[in-house]
Coordinates of C-alpha atoms (C1' of nucleotides) in Angstrom, one line a residue:
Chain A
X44 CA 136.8 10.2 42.4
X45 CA 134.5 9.4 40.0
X46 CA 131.1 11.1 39.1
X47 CA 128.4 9.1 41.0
X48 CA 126.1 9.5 38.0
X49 CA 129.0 7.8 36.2
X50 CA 129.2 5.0 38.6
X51 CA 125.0 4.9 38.9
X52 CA 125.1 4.2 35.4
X53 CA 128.2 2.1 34.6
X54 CA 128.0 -0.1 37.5
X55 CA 129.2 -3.3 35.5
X56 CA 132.0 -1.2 34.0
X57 CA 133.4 0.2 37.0
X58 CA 133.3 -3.2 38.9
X59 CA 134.9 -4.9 35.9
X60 CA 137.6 -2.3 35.8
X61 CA 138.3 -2.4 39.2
X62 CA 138.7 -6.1 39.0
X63 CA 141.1 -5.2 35.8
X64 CA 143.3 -3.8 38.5
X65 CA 143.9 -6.9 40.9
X66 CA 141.2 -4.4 43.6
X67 CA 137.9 -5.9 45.1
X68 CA 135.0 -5.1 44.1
X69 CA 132.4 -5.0 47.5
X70 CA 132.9 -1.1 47.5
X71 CA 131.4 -1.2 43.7
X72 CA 128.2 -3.3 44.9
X73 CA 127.9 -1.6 48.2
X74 CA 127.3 1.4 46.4
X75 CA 124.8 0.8 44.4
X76 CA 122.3 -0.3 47.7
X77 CA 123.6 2.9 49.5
X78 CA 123.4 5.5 46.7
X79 CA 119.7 3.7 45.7
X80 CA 118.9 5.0 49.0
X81 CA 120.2 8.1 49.4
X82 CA 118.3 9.1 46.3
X83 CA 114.6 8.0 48.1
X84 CA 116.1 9.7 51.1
X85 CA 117.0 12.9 49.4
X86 CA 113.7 13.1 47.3
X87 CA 111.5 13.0 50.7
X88 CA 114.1 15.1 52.8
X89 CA 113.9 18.0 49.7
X90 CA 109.8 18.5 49.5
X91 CA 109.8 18.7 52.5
X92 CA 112.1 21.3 53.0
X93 CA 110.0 23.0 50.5
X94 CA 106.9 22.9 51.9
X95 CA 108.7 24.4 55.3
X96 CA 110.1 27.2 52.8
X97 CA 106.8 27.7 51.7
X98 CA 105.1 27.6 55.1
X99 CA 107.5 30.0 56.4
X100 CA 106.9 32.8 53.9
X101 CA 103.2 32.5 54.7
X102 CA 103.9 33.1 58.3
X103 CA 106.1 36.1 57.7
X104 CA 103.2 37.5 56.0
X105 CA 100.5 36.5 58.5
X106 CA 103.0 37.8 61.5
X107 CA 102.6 41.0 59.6
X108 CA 98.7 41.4 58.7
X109 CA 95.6 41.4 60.8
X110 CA 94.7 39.8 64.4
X111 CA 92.8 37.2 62.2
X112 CA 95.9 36.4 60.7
X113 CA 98.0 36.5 63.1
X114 CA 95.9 33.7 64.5
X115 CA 96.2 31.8 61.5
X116 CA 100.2 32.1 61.7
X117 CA 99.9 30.5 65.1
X118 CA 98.0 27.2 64.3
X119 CA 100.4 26.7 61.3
X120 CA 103.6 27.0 63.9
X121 CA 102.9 23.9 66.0
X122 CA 102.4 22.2 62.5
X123 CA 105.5 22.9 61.4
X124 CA 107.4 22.6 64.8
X125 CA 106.5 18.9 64.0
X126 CA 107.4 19.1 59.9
X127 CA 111.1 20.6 61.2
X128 CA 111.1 17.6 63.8
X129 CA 111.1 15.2 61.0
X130 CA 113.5 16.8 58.6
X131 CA 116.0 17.0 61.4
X132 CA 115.4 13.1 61.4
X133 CA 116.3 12.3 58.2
X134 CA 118.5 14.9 57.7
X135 CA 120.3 13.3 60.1
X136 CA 120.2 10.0 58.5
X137 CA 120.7 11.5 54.9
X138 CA 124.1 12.9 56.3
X139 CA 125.1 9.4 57.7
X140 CA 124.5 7.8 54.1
X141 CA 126.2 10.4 52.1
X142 CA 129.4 10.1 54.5
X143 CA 129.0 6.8 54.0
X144 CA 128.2 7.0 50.1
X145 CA 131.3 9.5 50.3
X146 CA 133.7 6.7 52.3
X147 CA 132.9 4.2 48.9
X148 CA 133.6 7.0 46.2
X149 CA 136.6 8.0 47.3
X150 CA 137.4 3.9 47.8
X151 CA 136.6 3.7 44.2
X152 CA 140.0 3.6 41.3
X153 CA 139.7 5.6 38.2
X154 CA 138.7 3.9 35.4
X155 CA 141.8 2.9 33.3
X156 CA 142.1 3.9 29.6
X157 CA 141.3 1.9 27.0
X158 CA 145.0 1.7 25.6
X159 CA 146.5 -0.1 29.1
X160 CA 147.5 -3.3 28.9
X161 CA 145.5 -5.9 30.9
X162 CA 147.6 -7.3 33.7
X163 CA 148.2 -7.6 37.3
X164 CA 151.9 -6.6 37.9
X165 CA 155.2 -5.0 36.6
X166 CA 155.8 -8.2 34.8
X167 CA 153.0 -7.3 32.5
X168 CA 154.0 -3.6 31.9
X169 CA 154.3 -3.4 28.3
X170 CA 157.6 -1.6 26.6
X171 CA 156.5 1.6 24.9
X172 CA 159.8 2.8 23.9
X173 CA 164.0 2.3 24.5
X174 CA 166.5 5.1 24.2
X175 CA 170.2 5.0 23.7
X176 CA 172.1 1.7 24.6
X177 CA 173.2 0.0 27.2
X178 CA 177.3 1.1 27.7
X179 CA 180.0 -0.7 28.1
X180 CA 182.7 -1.5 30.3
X181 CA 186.4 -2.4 30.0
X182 CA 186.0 -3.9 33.9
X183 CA 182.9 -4.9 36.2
X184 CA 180.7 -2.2 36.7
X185 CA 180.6 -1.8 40.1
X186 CA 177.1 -0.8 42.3
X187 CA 176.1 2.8 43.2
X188 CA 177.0 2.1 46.6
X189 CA 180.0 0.6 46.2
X190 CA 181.1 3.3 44.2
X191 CA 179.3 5.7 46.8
X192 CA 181.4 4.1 49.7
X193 CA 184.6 3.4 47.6
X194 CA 184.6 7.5 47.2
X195 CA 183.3 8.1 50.3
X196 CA 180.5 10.1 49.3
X197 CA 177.3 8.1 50.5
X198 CA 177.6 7.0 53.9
X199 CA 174.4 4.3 54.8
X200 CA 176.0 3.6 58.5
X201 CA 175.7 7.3 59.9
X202 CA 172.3 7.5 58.4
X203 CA 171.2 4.9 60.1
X204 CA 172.2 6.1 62.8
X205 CA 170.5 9.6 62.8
X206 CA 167.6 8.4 61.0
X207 CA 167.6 4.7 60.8
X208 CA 167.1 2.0 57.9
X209 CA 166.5 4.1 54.9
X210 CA 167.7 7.0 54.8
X211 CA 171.4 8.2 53.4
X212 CA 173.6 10.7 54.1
X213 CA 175.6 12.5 51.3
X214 CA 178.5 13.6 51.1
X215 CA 180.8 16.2 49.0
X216 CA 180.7 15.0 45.4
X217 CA 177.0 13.0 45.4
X218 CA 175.9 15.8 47.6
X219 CA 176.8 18.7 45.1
X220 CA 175.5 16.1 42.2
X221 CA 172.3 16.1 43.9
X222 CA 171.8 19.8 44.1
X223 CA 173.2 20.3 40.2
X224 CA 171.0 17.6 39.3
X225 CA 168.1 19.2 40.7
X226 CA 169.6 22.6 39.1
X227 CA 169.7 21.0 35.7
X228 CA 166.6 19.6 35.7
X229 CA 164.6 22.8 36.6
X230 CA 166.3 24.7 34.1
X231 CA 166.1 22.7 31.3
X232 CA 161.7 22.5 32.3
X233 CA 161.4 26.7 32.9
X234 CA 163.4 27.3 30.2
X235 CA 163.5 24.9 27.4
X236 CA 160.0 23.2 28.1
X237 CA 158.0 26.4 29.3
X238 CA 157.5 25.1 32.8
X239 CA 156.6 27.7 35.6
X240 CA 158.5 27.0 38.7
X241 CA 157.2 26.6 42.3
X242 CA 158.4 25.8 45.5
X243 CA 155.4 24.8 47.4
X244 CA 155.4 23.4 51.2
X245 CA 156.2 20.1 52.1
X246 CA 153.5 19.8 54.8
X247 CA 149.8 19.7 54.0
X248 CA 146.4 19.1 55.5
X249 CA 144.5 16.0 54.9
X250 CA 141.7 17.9 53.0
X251 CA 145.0 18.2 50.1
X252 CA 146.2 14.7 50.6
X253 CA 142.5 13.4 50.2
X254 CA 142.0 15.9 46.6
X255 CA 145.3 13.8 44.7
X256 CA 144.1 10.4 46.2
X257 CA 146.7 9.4 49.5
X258 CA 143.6 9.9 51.5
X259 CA 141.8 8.0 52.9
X260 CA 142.9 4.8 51.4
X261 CA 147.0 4.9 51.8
X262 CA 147.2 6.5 54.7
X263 CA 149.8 3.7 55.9
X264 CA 152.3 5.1 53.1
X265 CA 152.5 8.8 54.7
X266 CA 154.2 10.3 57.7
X267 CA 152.1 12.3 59.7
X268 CA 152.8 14.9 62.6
X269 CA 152.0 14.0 65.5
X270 CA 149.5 16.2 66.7
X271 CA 148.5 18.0 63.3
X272 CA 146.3 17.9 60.8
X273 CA 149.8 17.3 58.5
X274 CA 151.2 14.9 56.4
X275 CA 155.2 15.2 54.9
X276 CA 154.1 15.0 51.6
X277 CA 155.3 11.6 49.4
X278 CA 155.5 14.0 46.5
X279 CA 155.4 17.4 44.8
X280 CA 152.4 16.4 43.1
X281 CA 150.0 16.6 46.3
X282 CA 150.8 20.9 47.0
X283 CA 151.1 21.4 43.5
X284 CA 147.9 19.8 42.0
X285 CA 146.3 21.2 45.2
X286 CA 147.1 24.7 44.4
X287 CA 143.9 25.2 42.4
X288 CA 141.8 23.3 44.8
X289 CA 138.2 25.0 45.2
X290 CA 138.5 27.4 42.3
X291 CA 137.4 28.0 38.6
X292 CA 139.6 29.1 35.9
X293 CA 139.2 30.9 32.7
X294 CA 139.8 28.3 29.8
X295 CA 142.7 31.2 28.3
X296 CA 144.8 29.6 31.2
X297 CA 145.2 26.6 30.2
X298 CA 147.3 24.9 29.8
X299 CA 149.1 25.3 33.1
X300 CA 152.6 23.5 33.6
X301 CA 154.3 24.0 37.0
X302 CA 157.8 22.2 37.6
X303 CA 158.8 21.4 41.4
X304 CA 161.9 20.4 43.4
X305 CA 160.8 19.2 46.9
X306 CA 162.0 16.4 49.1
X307 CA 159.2 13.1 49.6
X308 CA 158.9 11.0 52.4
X309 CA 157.4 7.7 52.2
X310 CA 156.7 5.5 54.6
X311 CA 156.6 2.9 52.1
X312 CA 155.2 0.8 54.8
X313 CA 154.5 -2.5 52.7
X314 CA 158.3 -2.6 51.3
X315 CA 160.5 -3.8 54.1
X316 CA 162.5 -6.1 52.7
X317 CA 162.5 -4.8 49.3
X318 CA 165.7 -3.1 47.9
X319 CA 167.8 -2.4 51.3
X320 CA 170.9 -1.3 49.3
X321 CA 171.4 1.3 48.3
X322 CA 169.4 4.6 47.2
X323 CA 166.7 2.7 45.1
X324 CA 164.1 2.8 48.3
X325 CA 164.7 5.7 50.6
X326 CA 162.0 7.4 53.1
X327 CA 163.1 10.5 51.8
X328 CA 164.0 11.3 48.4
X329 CA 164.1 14.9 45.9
X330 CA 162.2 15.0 43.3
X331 CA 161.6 17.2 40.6
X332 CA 158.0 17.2 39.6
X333 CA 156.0 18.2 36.2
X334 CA 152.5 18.9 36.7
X335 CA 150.1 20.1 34.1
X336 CA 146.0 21.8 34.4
X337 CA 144.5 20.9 30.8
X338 CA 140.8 21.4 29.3
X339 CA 139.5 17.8 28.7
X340 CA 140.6 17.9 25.1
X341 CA 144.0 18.5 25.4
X342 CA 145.1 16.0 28.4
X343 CA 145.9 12.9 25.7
X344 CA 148.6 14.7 24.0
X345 CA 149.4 16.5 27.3
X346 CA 150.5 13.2 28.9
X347 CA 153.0 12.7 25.7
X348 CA 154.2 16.3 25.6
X349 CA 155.3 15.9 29.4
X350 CA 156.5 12.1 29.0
X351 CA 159.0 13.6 26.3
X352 CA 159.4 16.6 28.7
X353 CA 161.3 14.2 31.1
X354 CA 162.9 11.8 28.5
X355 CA 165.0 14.9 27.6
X356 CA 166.4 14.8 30.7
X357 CA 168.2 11.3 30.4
X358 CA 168.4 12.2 27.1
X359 CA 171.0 15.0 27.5
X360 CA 172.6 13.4 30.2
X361 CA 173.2 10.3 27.9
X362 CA 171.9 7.6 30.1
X363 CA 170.2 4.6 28.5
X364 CA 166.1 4.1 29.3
X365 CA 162.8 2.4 28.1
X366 CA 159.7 3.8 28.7
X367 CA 157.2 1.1 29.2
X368 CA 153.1 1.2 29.7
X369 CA 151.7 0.0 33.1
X370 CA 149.4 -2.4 33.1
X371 CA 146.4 -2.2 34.7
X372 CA 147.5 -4.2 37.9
X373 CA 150.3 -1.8 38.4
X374 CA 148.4 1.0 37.5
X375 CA 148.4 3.8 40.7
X376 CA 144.5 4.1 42.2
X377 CA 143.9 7.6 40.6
X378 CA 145.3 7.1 37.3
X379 CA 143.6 6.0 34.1
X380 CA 147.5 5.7 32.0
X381 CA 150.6 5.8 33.0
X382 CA 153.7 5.8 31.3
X383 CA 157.0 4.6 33.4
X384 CA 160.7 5.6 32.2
X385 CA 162.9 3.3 33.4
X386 CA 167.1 3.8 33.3
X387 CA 169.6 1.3 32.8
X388 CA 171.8 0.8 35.7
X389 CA 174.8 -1.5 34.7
X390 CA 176.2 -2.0 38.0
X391 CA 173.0 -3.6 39.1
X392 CA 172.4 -4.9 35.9
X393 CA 168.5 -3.9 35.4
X394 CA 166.2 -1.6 34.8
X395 CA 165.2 1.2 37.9
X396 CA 161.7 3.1 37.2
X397 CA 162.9 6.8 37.2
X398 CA 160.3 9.1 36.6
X399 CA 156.4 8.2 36.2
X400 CA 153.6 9.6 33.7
X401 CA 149.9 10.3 34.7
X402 CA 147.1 11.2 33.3
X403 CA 144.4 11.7 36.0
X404 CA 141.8 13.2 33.7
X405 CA 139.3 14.9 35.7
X406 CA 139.9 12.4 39.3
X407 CA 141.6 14.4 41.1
X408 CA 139.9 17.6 40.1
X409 CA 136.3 16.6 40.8
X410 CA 138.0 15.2 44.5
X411 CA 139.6 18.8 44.7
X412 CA 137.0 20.8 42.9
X413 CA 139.3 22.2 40.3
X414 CA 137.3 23.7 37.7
X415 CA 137.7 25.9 34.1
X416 CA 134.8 27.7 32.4
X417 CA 135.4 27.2 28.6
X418 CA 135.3 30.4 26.6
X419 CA 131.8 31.4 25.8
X420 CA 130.2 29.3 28.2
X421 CA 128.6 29.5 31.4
X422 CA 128.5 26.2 33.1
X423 CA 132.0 25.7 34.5
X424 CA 134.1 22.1 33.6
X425 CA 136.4 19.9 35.9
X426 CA 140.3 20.2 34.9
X427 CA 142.4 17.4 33.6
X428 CA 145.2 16.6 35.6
X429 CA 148.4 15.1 34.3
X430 CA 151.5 14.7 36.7
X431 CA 155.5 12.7 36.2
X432 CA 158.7 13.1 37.9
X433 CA 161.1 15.1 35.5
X434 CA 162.8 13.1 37.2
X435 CA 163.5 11.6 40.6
X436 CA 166.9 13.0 41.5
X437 CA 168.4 10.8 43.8
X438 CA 167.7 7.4 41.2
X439 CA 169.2 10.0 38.7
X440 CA 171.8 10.7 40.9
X441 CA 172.5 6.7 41.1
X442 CA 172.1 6.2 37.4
X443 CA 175.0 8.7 37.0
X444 CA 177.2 6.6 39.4
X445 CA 176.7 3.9 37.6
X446 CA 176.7 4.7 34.4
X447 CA 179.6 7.1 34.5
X448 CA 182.1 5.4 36.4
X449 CA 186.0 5.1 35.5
X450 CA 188.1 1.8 36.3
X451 CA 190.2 4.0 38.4
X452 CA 187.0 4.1 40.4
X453 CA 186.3 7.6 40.5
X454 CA 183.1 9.2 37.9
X455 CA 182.9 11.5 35.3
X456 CA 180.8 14.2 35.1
X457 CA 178.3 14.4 32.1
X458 CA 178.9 16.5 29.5
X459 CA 175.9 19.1 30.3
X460 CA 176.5 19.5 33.9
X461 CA 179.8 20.2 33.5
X462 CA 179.0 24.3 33.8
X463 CA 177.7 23.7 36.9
X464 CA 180.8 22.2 37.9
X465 CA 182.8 25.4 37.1
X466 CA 184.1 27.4 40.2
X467 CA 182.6 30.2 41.5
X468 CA 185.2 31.5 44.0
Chain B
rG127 C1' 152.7 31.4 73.1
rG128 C1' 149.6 36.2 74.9
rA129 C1' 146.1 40.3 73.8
rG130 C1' 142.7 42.5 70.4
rG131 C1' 140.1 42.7 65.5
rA132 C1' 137.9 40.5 61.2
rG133 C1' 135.8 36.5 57.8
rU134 C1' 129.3 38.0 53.1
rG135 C1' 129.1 36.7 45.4
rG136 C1' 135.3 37.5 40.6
rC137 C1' 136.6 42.0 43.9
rC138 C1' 134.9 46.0 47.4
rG139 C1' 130.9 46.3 50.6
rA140 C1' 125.6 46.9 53.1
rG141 C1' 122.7 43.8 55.9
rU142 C1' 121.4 42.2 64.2
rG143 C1' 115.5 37.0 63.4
rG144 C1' 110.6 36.7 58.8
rC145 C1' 108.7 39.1 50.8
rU146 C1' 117.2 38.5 51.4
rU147 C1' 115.4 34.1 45.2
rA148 C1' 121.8 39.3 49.7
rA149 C1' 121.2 46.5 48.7
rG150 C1' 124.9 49.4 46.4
rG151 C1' 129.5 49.9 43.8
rC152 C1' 133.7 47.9 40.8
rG153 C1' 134.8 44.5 37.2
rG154 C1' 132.7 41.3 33.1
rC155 C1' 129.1 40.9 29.0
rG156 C1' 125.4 43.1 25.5
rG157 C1' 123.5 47.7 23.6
rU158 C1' 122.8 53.3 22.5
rC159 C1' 125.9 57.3 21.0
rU160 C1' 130.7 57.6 17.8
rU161 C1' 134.5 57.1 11.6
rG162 C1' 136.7 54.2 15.7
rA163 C1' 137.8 54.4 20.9
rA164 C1' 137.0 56.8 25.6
rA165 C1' 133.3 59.1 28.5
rA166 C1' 128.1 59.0 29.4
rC167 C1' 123.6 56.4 29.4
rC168 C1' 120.5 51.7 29.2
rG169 C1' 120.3 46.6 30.0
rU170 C1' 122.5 42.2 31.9
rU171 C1' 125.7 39.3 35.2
rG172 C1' 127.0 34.2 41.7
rA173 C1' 127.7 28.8 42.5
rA174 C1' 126.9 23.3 43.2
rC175 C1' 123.4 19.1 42.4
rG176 C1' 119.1 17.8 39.3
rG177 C1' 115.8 16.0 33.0
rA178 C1' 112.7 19.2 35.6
rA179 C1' 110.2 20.7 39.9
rG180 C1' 113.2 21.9 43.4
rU181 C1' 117.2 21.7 47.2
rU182 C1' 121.7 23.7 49.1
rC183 C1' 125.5 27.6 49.7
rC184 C1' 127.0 34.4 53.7
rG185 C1' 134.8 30.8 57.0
rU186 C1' 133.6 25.4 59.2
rG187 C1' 130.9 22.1 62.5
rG188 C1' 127.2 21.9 66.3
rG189 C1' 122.9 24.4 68.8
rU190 C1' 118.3 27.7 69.6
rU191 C1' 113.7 28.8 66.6
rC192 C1' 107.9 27.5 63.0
rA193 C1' 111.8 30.6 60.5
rA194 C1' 119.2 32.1 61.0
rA195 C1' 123.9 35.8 56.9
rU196 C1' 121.6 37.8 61.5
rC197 C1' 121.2 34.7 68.2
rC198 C1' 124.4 30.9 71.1
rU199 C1' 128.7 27.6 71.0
rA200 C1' 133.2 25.2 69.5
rC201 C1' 136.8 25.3 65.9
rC202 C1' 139.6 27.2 61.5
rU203 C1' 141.8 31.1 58.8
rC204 C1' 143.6 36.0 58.2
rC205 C1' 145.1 40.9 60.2
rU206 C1' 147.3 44.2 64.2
rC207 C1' 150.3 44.4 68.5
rC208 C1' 153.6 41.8 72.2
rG209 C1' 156.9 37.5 73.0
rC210 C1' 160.1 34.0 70.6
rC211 C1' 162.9 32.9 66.2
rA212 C1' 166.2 31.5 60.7

RNA sequence: GGAGGAGUGGCCGAGUGGCUUAAGGCGGCGGUCUUGAAAACCGUUGAACGGAAGUUCCGUGGGUUCAAAUCCUACCUCCUCCGCCA
């Protein structure tokens, strides 16, 4: 969310930036009528609460001097039976407007950096970067389901029918890649990249969903309990970035870098239809996450310190990528830049986003009231916020199918996950 | 799921209707003393919004009252015990 002084005062930018991302714009000019009105509102609604602070002191005192007084106290009651009347009134209506003003905040996208590319979808992502090359084969790559099925380790038909459409079960070798992936991953982030690691839960309250931006706008795009105030979280990012929520830390803190395995679940509720082979579009998926609490100063070269954070990890495991800059159609509703790595998938031919870069800046803290005191000082500052997947383990798990296959059909293992490989018993 | 207890500032904790802009302590910060430190002593120290005046905040939401941390009510969370359970 974004500071409503900031939008008071920077109405034309924040509508033309909106625009910028392909978004309307009535929420921008609703809220200049509604927050024009909450201010008159509020002005009235505070002096008077004054003078009832001020009347009320008085009558303490009278209650406690003379009969003469005492009488005094009781013609000012009746007076300020009526003054309460009316400051129920319009606090009453003040609350309606500021839920409402509230409603068109939250409704409101971040402003996006300066450096994004103007545009209004992937076809306008610009590439940042490339790493490694494409590889080649001595026969047709084959998909990462054929491969899957041809080795009999992803089965699509029996997850269908426990689940339904999009979900896979895994079997043997993809499922033991999966768990070394993840394995790998964290490692390489706690101990190469000075990552803390957490496992937080995988079911929160909407008060967290509504701090990193799924609430209330993409509600469609989560599953909820039935019954609770809980949501399967689409990704680390939401308990992680939440686990600060409501509190103020000291600035020697900071930076703070947390890496996460969880599962996400997705409803992905606008993509039927898209990418039905395969693993590429699952409703549930691992994912290890990288999130980072910086001071405001810090944040820019966060964002590239964690963007190479996760480029190490296709690094190592030799798969080709580009990294390319969203534009600001594709840009996600909280984000001001974001940086997506995208592998090279031969079977399919194409590039598959992997892992994606965010910096928030201070969005998501001022939703979650995530604050820092700097040194010395005694007013206390909102957090920046920078997020990416380091990376998403099940497209890294189909990269490596892809990418590392034999003619004789079976697949290698990469060179650095080959200890993991070792036996234990 | 059942029964009981509790939620007050960074922490502990007093406060059952009106100078509470929340006592006291711990911690923090500054100082005196000291070669330096400790101890002792003195002072200072909650947060959000606002240019300011000011408003708001004692788990959360409603209610009673001229006035609520304090009374009523619903809910939430935590603790103890019982039940169930990996």
């Amino acid at each position: 969310m974004l500071e409503l002084r900031f939008i008071r005062e920077n109405i034309d930018l924040v509508r033309e930036k909106t625009a910028h991302r392909g978004l309307a714009t009535d929420k921008v000019d609703e809220f200049a009528s509604v927050d024009a009105k909450r201010l008159e509102l509020l002005q009235e609604v505070e002096s008077l609460k004054n003078q009832r602070n001020k009347a009320s002191k008085e009558i303490a005192q009278l209650k406690q001097g003379s009969d003469e007084e005492k009488k005094q106290a009781d013609t000012l009651i009746p007076e300020m039976r009526k003054a309460s009347e009316r400051i129920k009134g319009l606090d009453k209506e003040l609350g309606d407007i500021q839920e409402r003003l509230q409603e068109l905040v939250l409704s409101i996208p971040n402003i996006c950096s300066d450096d994004v590319p103007k545009g209004t979808d992937d076809e306008d992502n610009v590439e940042f970067k490339t790493w490694g090359e494409k590889p080649t084969f001595s026969f047709t790559p084959k998909t990462h389901w054929e491969v899957g099925e041809d080795l009999d380790i992803l089965d699509f038909e029996r997850a269908a029918k426990l689940s339904g459409a999009r979900f896979a079960l895994l079997k043997g070798f993809a499922s033991k890649l999966e768990r070394v992936l993840t394995n790998f991953m964290l490692d390489l982030h706690t101990e190469r990249h000075g990552y803390e690691e957490v496992l937080p839960p995988f079911l929160v309250n909407s008060a967290s969903m509504t701090a990193t931006g799924q609430l209330p706008k993409f509600a469609d795009d989560l599953f909820a309990i039935k019954d609770w105030d809980l949501y399967l979280i689409p990704t680390a990012e939401v308990p992680v970035t939440n686990i600060f929520r409501d509190e103020t830390l000291d600035e020697d803190q900071l930076p703070i870098k947390y890496t996460a395995y969880t599962p996400c679940f997705r409803s992905e509720a606008g993509s039927y239809g898209r990418d039905t082979k395969g693993l590429i579009r699952q409703h549930q998926f691992d994912k290890v996450e990288l999130v980072k609490f910086t001071t405001p100063e810090t944040s820019t070269q966060e964002l590239e310190d964690l963007l190479a954070d996760a480029e190490e990890v296709l690094q190592l495991l030799g798969l080709h990528y580009r990294v390319v800059t969203l534009c600001s159609g594709d840009l996600g509703f909280s984000s001001t830049k974001t940086y997506d790595i995208e592998v090279w998938l031969p079977g399919q031919e194409t590039y598959r986003e992997i892992s994606s870069c965010s910096n928030f800046l201070d969005f998501q803290a001022r939703r979650g009231g995530i604050r820092y005191r700097p040194n010395g000082q005694k007013k206390s500052k909102l957090v920046h916020t920078i997020n990416g997947s380091g990376l998403a383990v099940g497209r890294t798990l189909l990269a490596v199918l892809e990418n590392y296959q034999q003619e004789d059909g079976t697949v290698a293992i990469p060179e650095v996950l080959q200890p993991y490989f070792e036996k234990r018993f």
